[in-house]
Amino acid sequence: MYIAMNRFRVNPERTQEFEQIWLERETHLQGLPGFVEFHMLRGPEKEDHVLYASHTIWRSREDFEAWTHSEAFRKAHANAGQSKREGLYLGPPSFEGFEVIQTVDNQQKDA
């Protein structure tokens, strides 16, 4: 399993706008090979920003990388650089990719 995360530092005065953009956007993720699930996370509020992270789970790193070269990826990111969003972010998003080495779930195992 592979987890892809982008961290966003968002202007505290524009968090509602940021959240609305994400809630209304087309993700183009459903039905993609290897896509498991997506989460948008709201983190701590600092003096100059609120931290958000997008968290996407993929079956493998290869599935994630295939998505980044796809038409679905281009569609999902088509409006990412709109000028009306100037001042919304404090810098570009910070990407982090993780290979899962252990998973603990809440499923009870039969003895």
mmCIF file with all atom_site columns, C-alpha atoms in Angstrom:
data_model
loop_
_atom_site.group_PDB
_atom_site.id
_atom_site.type_symbol
_atom_site.label_atom_id
_atom_site.label_alt_id
_atom_site.label_comp_id
_atom_site.label_asym_id
_atom_site.label_entity_id
_atom_site.label_seq_id
_atom_site.pdbx_PDB_ins_code
_atom_site.Cartn_x
_atom_site.Cartn_y
_atom_site.Cartn_z
_atom_site.occupancy
_atom_site.B_iso_or_equiv
_atom_site.pdbx_formal_charge
_atom_site.auth_seq_id
_atom_site.auth_comp_id
_atom_site.auth_asym_id
_atom_site.auth_atom_id
_atom_site.pdbx_PDB_model_num
ATOM 1   C CA . MET A 1 1   ? 0.000   0.000   0.000   1.00 0.00 ? 1   MET A CA 1
ATOM 2   C CA . TYR A 1 2   ? 1.136   3.564   -0.718  1.00 0.00 ? 2   TYR A CA 1
ATOM 3   C CA . ILE A 1 3   ? -0.016  6.809   0.913   1.00 0.00 ? 3   ILE A CA 1
ATOM 4   C CA . ALA A 1 4   ? 0.394   10.101  -0.927  1.00 0.00 ? 4   ALA A CA 1
ATOM 5   C CA . MET A 1 5   ? 0.029   13.284  1.105   1.00 0.00 ? 5   MET A CA 1
ATOM 6   C CA . ASN A 1 6   ? 0.108   16.960  0.252   1.00 0.00 ? 6   ASN A CA 1
ATOM 7   C CA . ARG A 1 7   ? 0.349   19.450  3.101   1.00 0.00 ? 7   ARG A CA 1
ATOM 8   C CA . PHE A 1 8   ? -1.170  22.884  2.605   1.00 0.00 ? 8   PHE A CA 1
ATOM 9   C CA . ARG A 1 9   ? -0.510  25.952  4.731   1.00 0.00 ? 9   ARG A CA 1
ATOM 10  C CA . VAL A 1 10  ? -3.700  28.001  4.376   1.00 0.00 ? 10  VAL A CA 1
ATOM 11  C CA . ASN A 1 11  ? -4.347  31.630  5.264   1.00 0.00 ? 11  ASN A CA 1
ATOM 12  C CA . PRO A 1 12  ? -6.426  31.459  8.513   1.00 0.00 ? 12  PRO A CA 1
ATOM 13  C CA . GLU A 1 13  ? -8.849  34.067  7.145   1.00 0.00 ? 13  GLU A CA 1
ATOM 14  C CA . ARG A 1 14  ? -9.613  31.893  4.096   1.00 0.00 ? 14  ARG A CA 1
ATOM 15  C CA . THR A 1 15  ? -10.073 28.394  5.524   1.00 0.00 ? 15  THR A CA 1
ATOM 16  C CA . GLN A 1 16  ? -13.782 28.333  4.662   1.00 0.00 ? 16  GLN A CA 1
ATOM 17  C CA . GLU A 1 17  ? -12.954 29.151  1.030   1.00 0.00 ? 17  GLU A CA 1
ATOM 18  C CA . PHE A 1 18  ? -10.241 26.466  0.943   1.00 0.00 ? 18  PHE A CA 1
ATOM 19  C CA . GLU A 1 19  ? -12.589 23.828  2.358   1.00 0.00 ? 19  GLU A CA 1
ATOM 20  C CA . GLN A 1 20  ? -15.355 24.781  -0.081  1.00 0.00 ? 20  GLN A CA 1
ATOM 21  C CA . ILE A 1 21  ? -12.973 24.429  -3.040  1.00 0.00 ? 21  ILE A CA 1
ATOM 22  C CA . TRP A 1 22  ? -12.067 20.904  -1.931  1.00 0.00 ? 22  TRP A CA 1
ATOM 23  C CA . LEU A 1 23  ? -15.623 19.858  -1.098  1.00 0.00 ? 23  LEU A CA 1
ATOM 24  C CA . GLU A 1 24  ? -16.933 20.979  -4.512  1.00 0.00 ? 24  GLU A CA 1
ATOM 25  C CA . ARG A 1 25  ? -14.102 19.797  -6.773  1.00 0.00 ? 25  ARG A CA 1
ATOM 26  C CA . GLU A 1 26  ? -14.174 16.774  -9.031  1.00 0.00 ? 26  GLU A CA 1
ATOM 27  C CA . THR A 1 27  ? -11.486 14.369  -7.824  1.00 0.00 ? 27  THR A CA 1
ATOM 28  C CA . HIS A 1 28  ? -11.527 12.074  -10.878 1.00 0.00 ? 28  HIS A CA 1
ATOM 29  C CA . LEU A 1 29  ? -10.334 9.262   -8.581  1.00 0.00 ? 29  LEU A CA 1
ATOM 30  C CA . GLN A 1 30  ? -13.260 6.830   -8.523  1.00 0.00 ? 30  GLN A CA 1
ATOM 31  C CA . GLY A 1 31  ? -12.674 3.740   -10.610 1.00 0.00 ? 31  GLY A CA 1
ATOM 32  C CA . LEU A 1 32  ? -8.952  4.295   -11.097 1.00 0.00 ? 32  LEU A CA 1
ATOM 33  C CA . PRO A 1 33  ? -6.783  1.173   -10.889 1.00 0.00 ? 33  PRO A CA 1
ATOM 34  C CA . GLY A 1 34  ? -5.312  0.895   -7.405  1.00 0.00 ? 34  GLY A CA 1
ATOM 35  C CA . PHE A 1 35  ? -7.187  3.823   -5.850  1.00 0.00 ? 35  PHE A CA 1
ATOM 36  C CA . VAL A 1 36  ? -8.438  2.952   -2.337  1.00 0.00 ? 36  VAL A CA 1
ATOM 37  C CA . GLU A 1 37  ? -9.605  6.178   -0.652  1.00 0.00 ? 37  GLU A CA 1
ATOM 38  C CA . PHE A 1 38  ? -9.060  9.903   -0.189  1.00 0.00 ? 38  PHE A CA 1
ATOM 39  C CA . HIS A 1 39  ? -9.230  12.105  2.909   1.00 0.00 ? 39  HIS A CA 1
ATOM 40  C CA . MET A 1 40  ? -8.824  15.856  3.335   1.00 0.00 ? 40  MET A CA 1
ATOM 41  C CA . LEU A 1 41  ? -7.583  16.557  6.854   1.00 0.00 ? 41  LEU A CA 1
ATOM 42  C CA . ARG A 1 42  ? -7.727  19.793  8.847   1.00 0.00 ? 42  ARG A CA 1
ATOM 43  C CA . GLY A 1 43  ? -4.813  20.100  11.251  1.00 0.00 ? 43  GLY A CA 1
ATOM 44  C CA . PRO A 1 44  ? -3.587  22.566  13.835  1.00 0.00 ? 44  PRO A CA 1
ATOM 45  C CA . GLU A 1 45  ? -3.987  26.307  13.558  1.00 0.00 ? 45  GLU A CA 1
ATOM 46  C CA . LYS A 1 46  ? -0.771  28.273  13.883  1.00 0.00 ? 46  LYS A CA 1
ATOM 47  C CA . GLU A 1 47  ? -0.313  32.015  14.143  1.00 0.00 ? 47  GLU A CA 1
ATOM 48  C CA . ASP A 1 48  ? 0.080   32.503  10.372  1.00 0.00 ? 48  ASP A CA 1
ATOM 49  C CA . HIS A 1 49  ? -1.693  29.457  8.865   1.00 0.00 ? 49  HIS A CA 1
ATOM 50  C CA . VAL A 1 50  ? -3.955  26.449  9.285   1.00 0.00 ? 50  VAL A CA 1
ATOM 51  C CA . LEU A 1 51  ? -2.410  23.147  8.248   1.00 0.00 ? 51  LEU A CA 1
ATOM 52  C CA . TYR A 1 52  ? -4.383  20.862  5.925   1.00 0.00 ? 52  TYR A CA 1
ATOM 53  C CA . ALA A 1 53  ? -3.305  17.572  4.365   1.00 0.00 ? 53  ALA A CA 1
ATOM 54  C CA . SER A 1 54  ? -4.753  15.566  1.513   1.00 0.00 ? 54  SER A CA 1
ATOM 55  C CA . HIS A 1 55  ? -4.260  11.862  2.178   1.00 0.00 ? 55  HIS A CA 1
ATOM 56  C CA . THR A 1 56  ? -4.738  9.418   -0.684  1.00 0.00 ? 56  THR A CA 1
ATOM 57  C CA . ILE A 1 57  ? -4.337  5.663   -0.271  1.00 0.00 ? 57  ILE A CA 1
ATOM 58  C CA . TRP A 1 58  ? -3.273  3.533   -3.235  1.00 0.00 ? 58  TRP A CA 1
ATOM 59  C CA . ARG A 1 59  ? -2.787  -0.201  -3.650  1.00 0.00 ? 59  ARG A CA 1
ATOM 60  C CA . SER A 1 60  ? 0.823   0.456   -4.711  1.00 0.00 ? 60  SER A CA 1
ATOM 61  C CA . ARG A 1 61  ? 3.286   3.216   -5.517  1.00 0.00 ? 61  ARG A CA 1
ATOM 62  C CA . GLU A 1 62  ? 3.082   2.147   -9.160  1.00 0.00 ? 62  GLU A CA 1
ATOM 63  C CA . ASP A 1 63  ? -0.693  2.758   -9.181  1.00 0.00 ? 63  ASP A CA 1
ATOM 64  C CA . PHE A 1 64  ? -0.150  6.233   -7.715  1.00 0.00 ? 64  PHE A CA 1
ATOM 65  C CA . GLU A 1 65  ? 2.554   7.063   -10.247 1.00 0.00 ? 65  GLU A CA 1
ATOM 66  C CA . ALA A 1 66  ? 0.364   5.838   -13.122 1.00 0.00 ? 66  ALA A CA 1
ATOM 67  C CA . TRP A 1 67  ? -2.383  8.195   -11.911 1.00 0.00 ? 67  TRP A CA 1
ATOM 68  C CA . THR A 1 68  ? 0.044   11.160  -11.915 1.00 0.00 ? 68  THR A CA 1
ATOM 69  C CA . HIS A 1 69  ? 0.613   10.572  -15.645 1.00 0.00 ? 69  HIS A CA 1
ATOM 70  C CA . SER A 1 70  ? -3.082  10.137  -16.490 1.00 0.00 ? 70  SER A CA 1
ATOM 71  C CA . GLU A 1 71  ? -5.786  12.300  -18.024 1.00 0.00 ? 71  GLU A CA 1
ATOM 72  C CA . ALA A 1 72  ? -7.709  11.979  -14.713 1.00 0.00 ? 72  ALA A CA 1
ATOM 73  C CA . PHE A 1 73  ? -4.780  13.632  -12.906 1.00 0.00 ? 73  PHE A CA 1
ATOM 74  C CA . ARG A 1 74  ? -4.691  16.501  -15.423 1.00 0.00 ? 74  ARG A CA 1
ATOM 75  C CA . LYS A 1 75  ? -8.442  17.018  -15.019 1.00 0.00 ? 75  LYS A CA 1
ATOM 76  C CA . ALA A 1 76  ? -8.262  16.927  -11.208 1.00 0.00 ? 76  ALA A CA 1
ATOM 77  C CA . HIS A 1 77  ? -5.515  19.575  -11.184 1.00 0.00 ? 77  HIS A CA 1
ATOM 78  C CA . ALA A 1 78  ? -6.749  21.750  -14.062 1.00 0.00 ? 78  ALA A CA 1
ATOM 79  C CA . ASN A 1 79  ? -7.704  24.698  -11.821 1.00 0.00 ? 79  ASN A CA 1
ATOM 80  C CA . ALA A 1 80  ? -4.873  24.394  -9.291  1.00 0.00 ? 80  ALA A CA 1
ATOM 81  C CA . GLY A 1 81  ? -3.132  27.617  -10.307 1.00 0.00 ? 81  GLY A CA 1
ATOM 82  C CA . GLN A 1 82  ? -6.087  29.974  -10.573 1.00 0.00 ? 82  GLN A CA 1
ATOM 83  C CA . SER A 1 83  ? -5.140  33.575  -9.764  1.00 0.00 ? 83  SER A CA 1
ATOM 84  C CA . LYS A 1 84  ? -8.259  34.074  -7.607  1.00 0.00 ? 84  LYS A CA 1
ATOM 85  C CA . ARG A 1 85  ? -6.579  31.741  -5.132  1.00 0.00 ? 85  ARG A CA 1
ATOM 86  C CA . GLU A 1 86  ? -3.653  34.113  -4.678  1.00 0.00 ? 86  GLU A CA 1
ATOM 87  C CA . GLY A 1 87  ? -3.156  34.645  -0.948  1.00 0.00 ? 87  GLY A CA 1
ATOM 88  C CA . LEU A 1 88  ? -5.091  31.496  -0.087  1.00 0.00 ? 88  LEU A CA 1
ATOM 89  C CA . TYR A 1 89  ? -1.949  29.419  0.408   1.00 0.00 ? 89  TYR A CA 1
ATOM 90  C CA . LEU A 1 90  ? 1.270   30.289  2.219   1.00 0.00 ? 90  LEU A CA 1
ATOM 91  C CA . GLY A 1 91  ? 3.559   28.718  -0.358  1.00 0.00 ? 91  GLY A CA 1
ATOM 92  C CA . PRO A 1 92  ? 3.150   25.640  -2.551  1.00 0.00 ? 92  PRO A CA 1
ATOM 93  C CA . PRO A 1 93  ? 1.868   22.321  -1.183  1.00 0.00 ? 93  PRO A CA 1
ATOM 94  C CA . SER A 1 94  ? 4.463   19.983  0.275   1.00 0.00 ? 94  SER A CA 1
ATOM 95  C CA . PHE A 1 95  ? 4.278   16.415  -1.088  1.00 0.00 ? 95  PHE A CA 1
ATOM 96  C CA . GLU A 1 96  ? 5.166   13.343  0.981   1.00 0.00 ? 96  GLU A CA 1
ATOM 97  C CA . GLY A 1 97  ? 4.862   9.741   -0.215  1.00 0.00 ? 97  GLY A CA 1
ATOM 98  C CA . PHE A 1 98  ? 4.899   6.739   2.108   1.00 0.00 ? 98  PHE A CA 1
ATOM 99  C CA . GLU A 1 99  ? 5.239   2.989   1.596   1.00 0.00 ? 99  GLU A CA 1
ATOM 100 C CA . VAL A 1 100 ? 3.095   1.218   4.209   1.00 0.00 ? 100 VAL A CA 1
ATOM 101 C CA . ILE A 1 101 ? 5.188   -1.211  6.252   1.00 0.00 ? 101 ILE A CA 1
ATOM 102 C CA . GLN A 1 102 ? 2.540   -2.182  8.833   1.00 0.00 ? 102 GLN A CA 1
ATOM 103 C CA . THR A 1 103 ? -1.230  -2.012  9.108   1.00 0.00 ? 103 THR A CA 1
ATOM 104 C CA . VAL A 1 104 ? -3.213  -2.643  12.295  1.00 0.00 ? 104 VAL A CA 1
ATOM 105 C CA . ASP A 1 105 ? -6.971  -2.687  11.855  1.00 0.00 ? 105 ASP A CA 1
ATOM 106 C CA . ASN A 1 106 ? -9.961  -3.218  14.101  1.00 0.00 ? 106 ASN A CA 1
ATOM 107 C CA . GLN A 1 107 ? -11.031 -6.518  12.569  1.00 0.00 ? 107 GLN A CA 1
ATOM 108 C CA . GLN A 1 108 ? -11.226 -9.310  15.111  1.00 0.00 ? 108 GLN A CA 1
ATOM 109 C CA . LYS A 1 109 ? -9.354  -12.408 13.964  1.00 0.00 ? 109 LYS A CA 1
ATOM 110 C CA . ASP A 1 110 ? -10.815 -15.861 14.592  1.00 0.00 ? 110 ASP A CA 1
ATOM 111 C CA . ALA A 1 111 ? -8.620  -18.093 16.729  1.00 0.00 ? 111 ALA A CA 1
#
